[in-house]
């Protein structure tokens, strides 16, 4: 990144909102620069010109009604203009075209789930086609979050108990980033990832890539998210391998370890095939049905010694993904 | 006009001598802790808010240090969240809100009015102790695990957070009462205790500013109290008010919170403007241009301040209609703000400008507040705000207003009235050096934040993508320059307290009424009730000699 780039006020714009937004932003910017130079330049000029000198007295202050009215009224014109442009831009930001494609976005501490029209999901990364209006229908499962995509100039809060929407139409293919913009806390301690590295997790880590792909690749993408991912050599992941990948991709690793240590939730090591003690004092065997239920209705059977804080993954994992996770947990026995 | 000092049941032996310097009119720590003298209460507030500023400042340095590099620099994420919350909460509730009104307002306002004290001296002392109790709760919260919610306490995060939110909100709740009582006291004082001849049109602009501030304090603070009480009820009793899973509405909290906290922005900035108006007049040797417009614009800001809270919620899911109304009303704020800036600039015209350190702070206020105000236009413009909301752009914007505005006003006022309060002069050249560090450091910290903010760096982030590293690093280096400035300033003030030359009564040669008594003032402020015969800025009625040499003849000798 060179130094002129560093001084640029706005990042590259990649949506249909971009040009209008940047125009208005830079309009206010240069207007502010002009006003600032005008006001402060005048003040500095006065400070130098009328600096204290022996024998020169300050002149008594007079009145100048015209001037006072002028600088009270003149800004109004500017303000009305800004208000008008800002509002017009806001109206287009909040009015998605009727043919927009819906992507269901679920926020939770500290991950995002994206559900596509065909029922497929991606976690912490979203893929969208270029030149097609896309509408995010956003909700939160716990606290406030906000979806923020700087390159598209859009942002919207995720509010528990409410749906909010945001739309855009991408104009470039490539990768950019989304962030969580509303503060939502952090894990008390670093979380050990599948790669064995401990990472801090929280509000600041709740972002990921936005992949913008050509329309020609869109169908292929949709089909692909229903299938297991593939290795570089083209062979499909085994269910356990896929489960291992989901373990981090779905952020299970923020609460569950695979090395025997308890975190917010119980470890997954050596649980499959054994009995587990529940909070109500009963014991149940950990089998496919138990694991499945634990993921979809986590509060139905709470493990002894843990708090019922696990979010439900009902609706955010496909059946095949559930099977993959079960296969992975099974492989850890 | 019977003052409290006369009717107060006093122990005969330690009754303060009304004609002695207030600092030594009665002796001993106890005489300070139980004083009803507005000046001593002002000094006690000054010490308290300075301690709070120091603490908040240390947290600020820790934030910047952590952000020097991406990933972990010195602390973990959970600690970082507590540190930035404490920085905000301490600076807002323990420093800025009480800083100018309770510390300087208490000291200067009655003297400016020609009064012996505020209307209710006992209430004044009580409000100080309420402040102390509130502060103790906040400190208790800090040592018992601290708070990680951000100073805004947004629900449902705050009601589900395991950090010690209840004691912090209780502290802030209590602090609010201190603020309300001080406001009430000032309103009554300004209405009832003006010396003969002090018409409303002769009120110093500092007093007008305090008046506007007090009105906001009295009207807005109760809403904060209610909000925090509801929050505590939800957290402790499980009532569903804000938490959606209990049937409440999280956005409701934001409405409540900003209904107080936007007016609170004016509780913070109007006093800064009030001080700066005094400084411009004194150091230009000229009445403030547009006196009436400045006075009314303070009231205008106070009123408008109540109507714009929704501009904090443009992305929160309030209705499009309210979003539009709030954007429009927010734009209006620019008018009274602009009026002030233009009038101050016009005051300099054909003045005789004396660049003392307080004046440098007044000019800094002009520069930084103008930047703060102009960047506010970006945020008031609806579509532009959507991208900037909750990014570092907002952080930089409000620091330009709160720190570039209020803190610069506070420092200017502190140095300007320092001889009045302590009776000592301070070392001007050294103070100018500290000003240089503070001014440069401040801009370095926050200019970088403007740029990274509009480029998409969200606020309250413990970690960031490498792209933002140069800006964060630059901002952190700036914070060190800023810190050096404050340490030099502390040195200057301590040196003045210990070894400073004795100040003449009116070291700046100001026409302001507060300089018409000795520095430091006597216990009863004036030997006899003054009769006001001119306005506070009537420099043209002073002689040539008075203007350039200062009113007291011995001043020339003491200035280097
Ligand atoms: Cu979040
Ligand atoms: Cu506001």
Short mmCIF file of N, CA, C and O in Angstrom, two decimals, chain A residues 1 5-6 8-11 21 24-25 28-29 31-32 36 39 43 46-47 50-53 55-59 61 68 71 76 79 82-83 86-87 89-90 142-144 148 150 155-157 159-160 177 179-186 200 203-204, chain B residues 76-77 81 84 148 154-157 244 254 284-287 290 293 315-317 323-324 327-328 331 335 342-343 345 349-354 371 374 377-378 381-384 386-387 389-390 451 454-456 459-463 465 471 542 544 547-548:
data_model
loop_
_atom_site.label_atom_id
_atom_site.label_comp_id
_atom_site.label_asym_id
_atom_site.label_seq_id
_atom_site.Cartn_x
_atom_site.Cartn_y
_atom_site.Cartn_z
N UNK A 1 0.86 -1.20 0.00
CA UNK A 1 0.00 0.00 0.00
C UNK A 1 0.89 1.24 0.00
O UNK A 1 1.73 1.40 0.87
N UNK A 5 -2.38 6.05 -1.11
CA UNK A 5 -3.46 5.15 -0.78
C UNK A 5 -3.85 5.26 0.68
O UNK A 5 -5.02 5.22 1.03
N UNK A 6 -2.82 5.42 1.54
CA UNK A 6 -3.06 5.51 2.97
C UNK A 6 -3.91 6.72 3.34
O UNK A 6 -4.62 6.71 4.32
N UNK A 8 -6.30 8.02 1.48
CA UNK A 8 -7.66 7.97 0.92
C UNK A 8 -8.68 7.80 2.02
O UNK A 8 -8.51 7.02 2.93
N UNK A 9 -9.78 8.54 1.92
CA UNK A 9 -10.75 8.51 3.01
C UNK A 9 -11.66 7.30 2.97
O UNK A 9 -12.15 6.87 3.99
N UNK A 10 -11.90 6.77 1.78
CA UNK A 10 -12.87 5.68 1.66
C UNK A 10 -12.22 4.47 1.01
O UNK A 10 -11.34 4.62 0.16
N UNK A 11 -12.67 3.28 1.38
CA UNK A 11 -12.16 2.08 0.71
C UNK A 11 -12.78 1.96 -0.68
O UNK A 11 -13.73 2.69 -1.00
N UNK A 21 -22.72 7.29 -2.98
CA UNK A 21 -22.23 7.49 -1.63
C UNK A 21 -20.94 8.29 -1.65
O UNK A 21 -20.78 9.28 -0.94
N UNK A 24 -21.35 11.98 -2.44
CA UNK A 24 -21.88 12.79 -1.34
C UNK A 24 -20.84 12.94 -0.23
O UNK A 24 -20.65 14.03 0.32
N UNK A 25 -20.15 11.85 0.06
CA UNK A 25 -19.11 11.91 1.10
C UNK A 25 -18.06 12.96 0.74
O UNK A 25 -17.71 13.82 1.54
N UNK A 28 -19.29 16.58 1.01
CA UNK A 28 -19.25 17.12 2.38
C UNK A 28 -17.79 17.34 2.79
O UNK A 28 -17.46 18.33 3.45
N UNK A 29 -16.95 16.42 2.38
CA UNK A 29 -15.54 16.51 2.74
C UNK A 29 -14.92 17.82 2.23
O UNK A 29 -14.36 18.59 3.00
N UNK A 31 -16.44 20.45 1.06
CA UNK A 31 -17.15 21.60 1.63
C UNK A 31 -16.60 21.91 3.02
O UNK A 31 -16.35 23.06 3.37
N UNK A 32 -16.37 20.84 3.81
CA UNK A 32 -15.84 21.03 5.15
C UNK A 32 -14.44 21.61 5.09
O UNK A 32 -14.08 22.50 5.88
N UNK A 36 -13.53 25.01 6.77
CA UNK A 36 -12.49 25.00 7.80
C UNK A 36 -11.39 26.00 7.45
O UNK A 36 -11.00 26.83 8.28
N UNK A 39 -12.76 29.59 7.89
CA UNK A 39 -12.95 30.07 9.27
C UNK A 39 -11.62 30.17 10.00
O UNK A 39 -11.27 31.21 10.57
N UNK A 43 -9.40 33.33 11.34
CA UNK A 43 -9.03 33.48 12.75
C UNK A 43 -7.52 33.67 12.87
O UNK A 43 -7.05 34.57 13.59
N UNK A 46 -6.51 37.10 11.80
CA UNK A 46 -6.82 38.10 12.84
C UNK A 46 -5.82 38.03 13.98
O UNK A 46 -5.36 39.06 14.50
N UNK A 47 -5.51 36.79 14.40
CA UNK A 47 -4.60 36.65 15.55
C UNK A 47 -3.25 37.29 15.22
O UNK A 47 -2.64 37.95 16.07
N UNK A 50 -3.97 41.39 14.43
CA UNK A 50 -4.37 42.19 15.58
C UNK A 50 -3.69 41.72 16.85
O UNK A 50 -4.27 41.75 17.92
N UNK A 51 -2.46 41.24 16.72
CA UNK A 51 -1.75 40.79 17.93
C UNK A 51 -1.50 42.00 18.81
O UNK A 51 -1.47 43.14 18.36
N UNK A 52 -1.31 41.73 20.06
CA UNK A 52 -1.14 42.78 21.04
C UNK A 52 0.11 43.58 20.76
O UNK A 52 1.22 43.03 20.68
N UNK A 53 -0.04 44.88 20.58
CA UNK A 53 1.11 45.74 20.37
C UNK A 53 0.97 46.97 21.24
O UNK A 53 -0.13 47.50 21.40
N UNK A 55 0.52 50.46 22.57
CA UNK A 55 -0.04 51.68 21.98
C UNK A 55 -1.21 51.44 21.06
O UNK A 55 -1.87 52.39 20.64
N UNK A 56 -1.48 50.18 20.70
CA UNK A 56 -2.62 49.93 19.80
C UNK A 56 -3.74 49.31 20.64
O UNK A 56 -3.56 48.27 21.27
N UNK A 57 -4.86 49.97 20.64
CA UNK A 57 -5.97 49.51 21.46
C UNK A 57 -6.95 48.66 20.66
O UNK A 57 -7.08 48.86 19.45
N UNK A 58 -7.61 47.76 21.33
CA UNK A 58 -8.68 47.03 20.66
C UNK A 58 -9.81 47.99 20.37
O UNK A 58 -10.08 48.90 21.15
N UNK A 59 -10.46 47.81 19.23
CA UNK A 59 -11.63 48.66 18.96
C UNK A 59 -12.84 48.08 19.65
O UNK A 59 -13.02 46.87 19.67
N UNK A 61 -16.35 46.57 20.37
CA UNK A 61 -17.14 45.69 19.50
C UNK A 61 -18.42 46.39 19.07
O UNK A 61 -19.12 46.98 19.88
N UNK A 68 -24.78 38.92 11.12
CA UNK A 68 -25.25 37.88 12.04
C UNK A 68 -26.39 37.08 11.45
O UNK A 68 -26.45 35.86 11.61
N UNK A 71 -24.92 34.67 8.67
CA UNK A 71 -24.31 33.39 9.05
C UNK A 71 -25.23 32.50 9.87
O UNK A 71 -24.90 31.38 10.19
N UNK A 76 -28.39 27.24 6.58
CA UNK A 76 -29.65 26.48 6.44
C UNK A 76 -29.77 25.91 5.03
O UNK A 76 -30.17 24.75 4.86
N UNK A 79 -27.66 22.96 4.74
CA UNK A 79 -28.16 21.86 5.56
C UNK A 79 -29.35 21.19 4.90
O UNK A 79 -29.48 19.97 4.93
N UNK A 82 -27.99 18.94 2.20
CA UNK A 82 -27.40 17.72 2.74
C UNK A 82 -28.48 16.77 3.22
O UNK A 82 -28.44 15.56 2.97
N UNK A 83 -29.44 17.33 3.92
CA UNK A 83 -30.52 16.50 4.44
C UNK A 83 -31.21 15.79 3.28
O UNK A 83 -31.45 14.59 3.32
N UNK A 86 -28.99 13.13 1.68
CA UNK A 86 -28.81 12.03 2.63
C UNK A 86 -30.06 11.18 2.72
O UNK A 86 -29.99 9.96 2.74
N UNK A 87 -31.20 11.86 2.74
CA UNK A 87 -32.45 11.12 2.87
C UNK A 87 -32.73 10.32 1.61
O UNK A 87 -33.14 9.15 1.67
N UNK A 89 -30.60 9.10 -0.44
CA UNK A 89 -29.71 7.94 -0.43
C UNK A 89 -30.22 6.87 0.53
O UNK A 89 -30.20 5.67 0.24
N UNK A 90 -30.74 7.33 1.65
CA UNK A 90 -31.23 6.40 2.67
C UNK A 90 -32.44 5.64 2.16
O UNK A 90 -32.59 4.45 2.40
N UNK A 142 -28.78 -13.74 20.25
CA UNK A 142 -28.46 -13.38 21.63
C UNK A 142 -28.47 -11.87 21.86
O UNK A 142 -29.46 -11.32 22.28
N UNK A 143 -27.36 -11.21 21.56
CA UNK A 143 -27.28 -9.77 21.84
C UNK A 143 -27.29 -9.01 20.51
O UNK A 143 -27.47 -9.60 19.45
N UNK A 144 -27.10 -7.71 20.57
CA UNK A 144 -27.06 -6.93 19.34
C UNK A 144 -25.77 -7.22 18.58
O UNK A 144 -24.70 -7.39 19.17
N UNK A 148 -21.93 -5.27 8.61
CA UNK A 148 -21.29 -4.09 8.03
C UNK A 148 -20.39 -4.56 6.88
O UNK A 148 -19.49 -5.38 7.09
N UNK A 150 -18.10 -2.67 4.37
CA UNK A 150 -17.60 -1.35 3.98
C UNK A 150 -17.59 -1.14 2.46
O UNK A 150 -17.97 -0.08 1.99
N UNK A 155 -24.83 -1.09 6.24
CA UNK A 155 -24.72 -1.57 7.61
C UNK A 155 -26.12 -1.70 8.19
O UNK A 155 -27.00 -0.90 7.88
N UNK A 156 -26.31 -2.74 8.99
CA UNK A 156 -27.61 -2.87 9.64
C UNK A 156 -27.46 -3.68 10.92
O UNK A 156 -26.78 -4.70 10.94
N UNK A 157 -28.12 -3.25 11.98
CA UNK A 157 -28.05 -3.97 13.25
C UNK A 157 -28.83 -5.28 13.18
O UNK A 157 -29.87 -5.36 12.53
N UNK A 159 -30.96 -7.41 15.63
CA UNK A 159 -31.60 -7.17 16.92
C UNK A 159 -32.35 -8.42 17.34
O UNK A 159 -33.14 -8.96 16.55
N UNK A 160 -32.11 -8.92 18.56
CA UNK A 160 -32.85 -10.11 18.99
C UNK A 160 -34.35 -9.84 19.01
O UNK A 160 -34.78 -8.75 19.36
N UNK A 177 -14.62 -7.81 2.67
CA UNK A 177 -14.87 -8.31 4.02
C UNK A 177 -16.16 -7.75 4.61
O UNK A 177 -16.56 -6.65 4.29
N UNK A 179 -17.98 -7.18 8.57
CA UNK A 179 -17.62 -7.08 9.98
C UNK A 179 -18.87 -7.07 10.84
O UNK A 179 -19.96 -6.75 10.36
N UNK A 180 -18.69 -7.35 12.14
CA UNK A 180 -19.74 -7.05 13.10
C UNK A 180 -19.45 -5.65 13.62
O UNK A 180 -18.34 -5.37 14.07
N UNK A 181 -20.43 -4.75 13.53
CA UNK A 181 -20.16 -3.37 13.91
C UNK A 181 -20.79 -2.99 15.24
O UNK A 181 -20.53 -1.90 15.74
N UNK A 182 -21.64 -3.84 15.81
CA UNK A 182 -22.23 -3.47 17.10
C UNK A 182 -21.57 -4.33 18.17
O UNK A 182 -21.59 -5.55 18.08
N UNK A 183 -21.05 -3.65 19.18
CA UNK A 183 -20.27 -4.33 20.20
C UNK A 183 -21.02 -5.51 20.82
O UNK A 183 -22.18 -5.38 21.21
N UNK A 184 -20.36 -6.67 20.92
CA UNK A 184 -21.04 -7.86 21.44
C UNK A 184 -20.15 -8.70 22.34
O UNK A 184 -20.39 -9.89 22.51
N UNK A 185 -19.12 -8.08 22.94
CA UNK A 185 -18.35 -8.78 23.96
C UNK A 185 -17.26 -9.69 23.41
O UNK A 185 -16.90 -9.61 22.24
N UNK A 186 -16.72 -10.52 24.27
CA UNK A 186 -15.64 -11.43 23.88
C UNK A 186 -15.64 -12.63 24.82
O UNK A 186 -16.18 -12.57 25.91
N UNK A 200 -7.99 -15.34 20.47
CA UNK A 200 -9.01 -14.53 21.12
C UNK A 200 -10.24 -14.51 20.21
O UNK A 200 -10.12 -14.44 18.99
N UNK A 203 -16.31 -9.89 19.53
CA UNK A 203 -16.85 -8.89 18.61
C UNK A 203 -15.91 -8.66 17.42
O UNK A 203 -16.34 -8.67 16.27
N UNK A 204 -14.63 -8.50 17.71
CA UNK A 204 -13.64 -8.16 16.69
C UNK A 204 -13.34 -9.32 15.74
O UNK A 204 -12.78 -9.11 14.68
N UNK B 76 -5.47 -9.49 27.10
CA UNK B 76 -6.42 -10.32 26.38
C UNK B 76 -7.67 -9.53 26.01
O UNK B 76 -7.87 -8.41 26.47
N UNK B 77 -8.53 -10.16 25.20
CA UNK B 77 -9.70 -9.45 24.69
C UNK B 77 -10.67 -9.09 25.82
O UNK B 77 -11.24 -8.00 25.83
N UNK B 81 -11.87 -5.24 26.70
CA UNK B 81 -13.24 -4.75 26.73
C UNK B 81 -13.54 -4.01 28.01
O UNK B 81 -14.29 -3.04 28.02
N UNK B 84 -11.65 -0.44 27.80
CA UNK B 84 -12.26 0.65 27.03
C UNK B 84 -13.59 1.09 27.65
O UNK B 84 -13.95 2.26 27.58
N UNK B 148 -17.83 -4.77 31.16
CA UNK B 148 -17.35 -4.94 29.79
C UNK B 148 -18.43 -4.59 28.78
O UNK B 148 -18.44 -5.11 27.68
N UNK B 154 -25.56 -1.05 26.51
CA UNK B 154 -26.64 -1.53 25.64
C UNK B 154 -27.17 -2.88 26.11
O UNK B 154 -26.40 -3.79 26.41
N UNK B 155 -28.49 -2.99 26.11
CA UNK B 155 -29.12 -4.29 26.35
C UNK B 155 -29.21 -5.02 25.02
O UNK B 155 -29.21 -4.37 23.97
N UNK B 156 -29.36 -6.32 24.97
CA UNK B 156 -29.37 -7.24 26.12
C UNK B 156 -27.96 -7.65 26.57
O UNK B 156 -27.85 -8.44 27.49
N UNK B 157 -26.92 -7.07 25.95
CA UNK B 157 -25.59 -7.47 26.39
C UNK B 157 -25.40 -7.18 27.87
O UNK B 157 -24.90 -8.02 28.63
N UNK B 244 -35.33 -9.21 24.73
CA UNK B 244 -36.35 -9.78 23.86
C UNK B 244 -36.77 -11.17 24.33
O UNK B 244 -37.92 -11.55 24.21
N UNK B 254 -32.11 1.82 23.94
CA UNK B 254 -31.33 2.83 23.22
C UNK B 254 -32.07 4.16 23.19
O UNK B 254 -31.47 5.22 23.34
N UNK B 284 -8.75 39.18 23.81
CA UNK B 284 -8.83 40.07 22.66
C UNK B 284 -9.07 41.50 23.13
O UNK B 284 -9.10 42.41 22.31
N UNK B 285 -9.29 41.66 24.42
CA UNK B 285 -9.53 42.97 25.00
C UNK B 285 -10.75 43.62 24.37
O UNK B 285 -10.74 44.80 24.01
N UNK B 286 -11.79 42.84 24.21
CA UNK B 286 -12.90 43.31 23.42
C UNK B 286 -14.14 42.54 23.83
O UNK B 286 -14.06 41.36 24.18
N UNK B 287 -15.29 43.21 23.79
CA UNK B 287 -16.52 42.48 24.09
C UNK B 287 -16.72 41.39 23.07
O UNK B 287 -16.35 41.54 21.90
N UNK B 290 -21.56 39.65 19.13
CA UNK B 290 -22.82 38.90 19.16
C UNK B 290 -23.09 38.27 20.51
O UNK B 290 -23.44 37.10 20.60
N UNK B 293 -26.42 36.66 20.71
CA UNK B 293 -26.53 35.46 19.88
C UNK B 293 -25.84 34.28 20.55
O UNK B 293 -26.34 33.15 20.52
N UNK B 315 -29.08 2.91 12.32
CA UNK B 315 -29.01 1.54 11.80
C UNK B 315 -29.71 0.55 12.73
O UNK B 315 -29.64 -0.65 12.52
N UNK B 316 -30.36 1.05 13.78
CA UNK B 316 -30.85 0.13 14.81
C UNK B 316 -32.21 -0.44 14.53
O UNK B 316 -32.71 -1.24 15.31
N UNK B 317 -32.86 0.02 13.50
CA UNK B 317 -34.16 -0.53 13.23
C UNK B 317 -35.28 0.31 13.82
O UNK B 317 -36.33 -0.21 14.14
N UNK B 323 -36.31 8.08 11.59
CA UNK B 323 -34.95 8.31 11.13
C UNK B 323 -34.85 9.62 10.36
O UNK B 323 -33.94 10.42 10.57
N UNK B 324 -35.84 9.85 9.50
CA UNK B 324 -35.84 11.07 8.70
C UNK B 324 -35.97 12.30 9.61
O UNK B 324 -35.22 13.27 9.48
N UNK B 327 -32.79 12.97 11.52
CA UNK B 327 -31.72 13.51 10.68
C UNK B 327 -31.93 15.00 10.47
O UNK B 327 -31.02 15.80 10.60
N UNK B 328 -33.18 15.38 10.16
CA UNK B 328 -33.48 16.79 9.92
C UNK B 328 -33.18 17.64 11.14
O UNK B 328 -32.52 18.68 11.06
N UNK B 331 -29.49 18.18 11.80
CA UNK B 331 -28.88 19.21 10.96
C UNK B 331 -28.99 20.58 11.62
O UNK B 331 -28.10 21.41 11.52
N UNK B 335 -26.65 25.04 13.32
CA UNK B 335 -26.86 26.49 13.27
C UNK B 335 -26.35 27.20 14.54
O UNK B 335 -25.49 28.06 14.43
N UNK B 342 -18.65 31.54 14.41
CA UNK B 342 -18.51 32.79 13.66
C UNK B 342 -18.34 33.98 14.60
O UNK B 342 -17.54 34.88 14.36
N UNK B 343 -19.10 33.99 15.69
CA UNK B 343 -19.00 35.12 16.61
C UNK B 343 -17.64 35.18 17.31
O UNK B 343 -17.10 36.26 17.52
N UNK B 345 -14.85 34.10 16.09
CA UNK B 345 -13.87 34.57 15.11
C UNK B 345 -13.99 36.08 14.94
O UNK B 345 -12.99 36.80 14.89
N UNK B 349 -11.49 40.15 15.50
CA UNK B 349 -11.32 41.24 14.53
C UNK B 349 -11.11 42.57 15.26
O UNK B 349 -11.90 42.96 16.11
N UNK B 350 -10.01 43.24 14.94
CA UNK B 350 -9.66 44.53 15.55
C UNK B 350 -9.53 44.44 17.07
O UNK B 350 -9.78 45.43 17.77
N UNK B 351 -9.20 43.26 17.56
CA UNK B 351 -8.91 43.15 18.97
C UNK B 351 -7.45 43.45 19.22
O UNK B 351 -6.73 43.95 18.35
N UNK B 352 -7.02 43.17 20.45
CA UNK B 352 -5.61 43.31 20.78
C UNK B 352 -5.25 41.97 21.40
O UNK B 352 -5.40 41.76 22.60
N UNK B 353 -4.81 41.05 20.53
CA UNK B 353 -4.82 39.64 20.93
C UNK B 353 -3.55 39.24 21.66
O UNK B 353 -2.45 39.39 21.15
N UNK B 354 -3.77 38.76 22.84
CA UNK B 354 -2.66 38.38 23.72
C UNK B 354 -2.63 36.86 23.78
O UNK B 354 -3.52 36.23 24.33
N UNK B 371 -13.63 21.25 13.54
CA UNK B 371 -13.48 19.93 12.91
C UNK B 371 -14.54 18.97 13.44
O UNK B 371 -15.20 18.26 12.68
N UNK B 374 -17.88 19.97 11.84
CA UNK B 374 -18.00 19.67 10.42
C UNK B 374 -18.10 18.16 10.18
O UNK B 374 -18.86 17.71 9.32
N UNK B 377 -21.48 16.84 10.31
CA UNK B 377 -22.35 16.91 9.13
C UNK B 377 -22.38 15.58 8.39
O UNK B 377 -23.41 15.16 7.86
N UNK B 378 -21.24 14.88 8.34
CA UNK B 378 -21.20 13.56 7.70
C UNK B 378 -22.18 12.63 8.41
O UNK B 378 -22.88 11.84 7.78
N UNK B 381 -25.96 13.41 7.96
CA UNK B 381 -26.48 13.10 6.62
C UNK B 381 -26.76 11.60 6.55
O UNK B 381 -25.84 10.79 6.62
N UNK B 382 -28.04 11.27 6.43
CA UNK B 382 -28.47 9.89 6.66
C UNK B 382 -27.66 8.81 5.96
O UNK B 382 -27.09 7.93 6.61
N UNK B 383 -27.61 8.89 4.62
CA UNK B 383 -26.99 7.78 3.91
C UNK B 383 -25.51 7.70 4.25
O UNK B 383 -24.95 6.61 4.35
N UNK B 384 -24.89 8.86 4.45
CA UNK B 384 -23.46 8.86 4.74
C UNK B 384 -23.20 8.24 6.11
O UNK B 384 -22.22 7.54 6.34
N UNK B 386 -24.77 5.82 7.51
CA UNK B 386 -24.92 4.36 7.56
C UNK B 386 -23.56 3.67 7.50
O UNK B 386 -23.26 2.77 8.29
N UNK B 387 -22.71 4.12 6.58
CA UNK B 387 -21.39 3.51 6.46
C UNK B 387 -20.49 3.88 7.65
O UNK B 387 -19.68 3.07 8.10
N UNK B 389 -21.38 4.85 10.79
CA UNK B 389 -21.89 4.51 12.12
C UNK B 389 -21.07 3.37 12.75
O UNK B 389 -20.72 2.41 12.09
N UNK B 390 -20.78 3.53 14.06
CA UNK B 390 -20.02 2.50 14.79
C UNK B 390 -18.64 2.20 14.21
O UNK B 390 -18.12 1.10 14.39
N UNK B 451 -9.49 8.65 9.43
CA UNK B 451 -9.24 8.00 8.16
C UNK B 451 -9.56 6.51 8.25
O UNK B 451 -10.27 5.95 7.42
N UNK B 454 -13.45 5.97 8.28
CA UNK B 454 -14.22 6.03 7.04
C UNK B 454 -13.77 4.93 6.08
O UNK B 454 -14.49 4.55 5.18
N UNK B 455 -12.58 4.38 6.32
CA UNK B 455 -12.15 3.24 5.50
C UNK B 455 -12.72 1.93 6.00
O UNK B 455 -12.43 0.88 5.43
N UNK B 456 -13.50 1.98 7.09
CA UNK B 456 -14.23 0.78 7.48
C UNK B 456 -13.75 0.08 8.74
O UNK B 456 -14.15 -1.04 8.99
N UNK B 459 -15.51 0.24 15.51
CA UNK B 459 -15.02 0.63 16.83
C UNK B 459 -15.13 -0.54 17.81
O UNK B 459 -15.76 -1.55 17.52
N UNK B 460 -14.50 -0.37 18.97
CA UNK B 460 -14.53 -1.36 20.05
C UNK B 460 -13.95 -2.71 19.61
O UNK B 460 -14.42 -3.76 20.03
N UNK B 461 -12.94 -2.65 18.73
CA UNK B 461 -12.29 -3.86 18.24
C UNK B 461 -10.97 -4.07 18.97
O UNK B 461 -10.14 -3.18 19.02
N UNK B 462 -10.80 -5.29 19.45
CA UNK B 462 -9.57 -5.66 20.12
C UNK B 462 -8.48 -5.96 19.10
O UNK B 462 -7.30 -5.76 19.34
N UNK B 463 -8.88 -6.44 17.96
CA UNK B 463 -7.94 -6.89 16.94
C UNK B 463 -8.40 -6.30 15.60
O UNK B 463 -9.55 -5.88 15.49
N UNK B 465 -7.65 -6.14 10.99
CA UNK B 465 -6.96 -6.70 9.84
C UNK B 465 -5.73 -5.83 9.54
O UNK B 465 -5.73 -4.64 9.85
N UNK B 471 -2.50 3.07 10.64
CA UNK B 471 -3.31 4.10 11.30
C UNK B 471 -3.32 3.90 12.81
O UNK B 471 -3.20 4.84 13.59
N UNK B 542 -12.01 50.90 30.08
CA UNK B 542 -10.77 50.84 30.85
C UNK B 542 -9.73 51.76 30.22
O UNK B 542 -9.79 52.05 29.02
N UNK B 544 -6.01 53.02 28.82
CA UNK B 544 -4.91 52.45 28.04
C UNK B 544 -3.98 51.62 28.92
O UNK B 544 -3.63 50.49 28.61
N UNK B 547 -5.28 48.29 30.17
CA UNK B 547 -5.38 47.24 29.17
C UNK B 547 -4.06 46.55 28.92
O UNK B 547 -4.00 45.35 28.73
N UNK B 548 -3.00 47.30 28.84
CA UNK B 548 -1.73 46.66 28.48
C UNK B 548 -0.93 46.19 29.67
O UNK B 548 -0.13 45.28 29.54
#
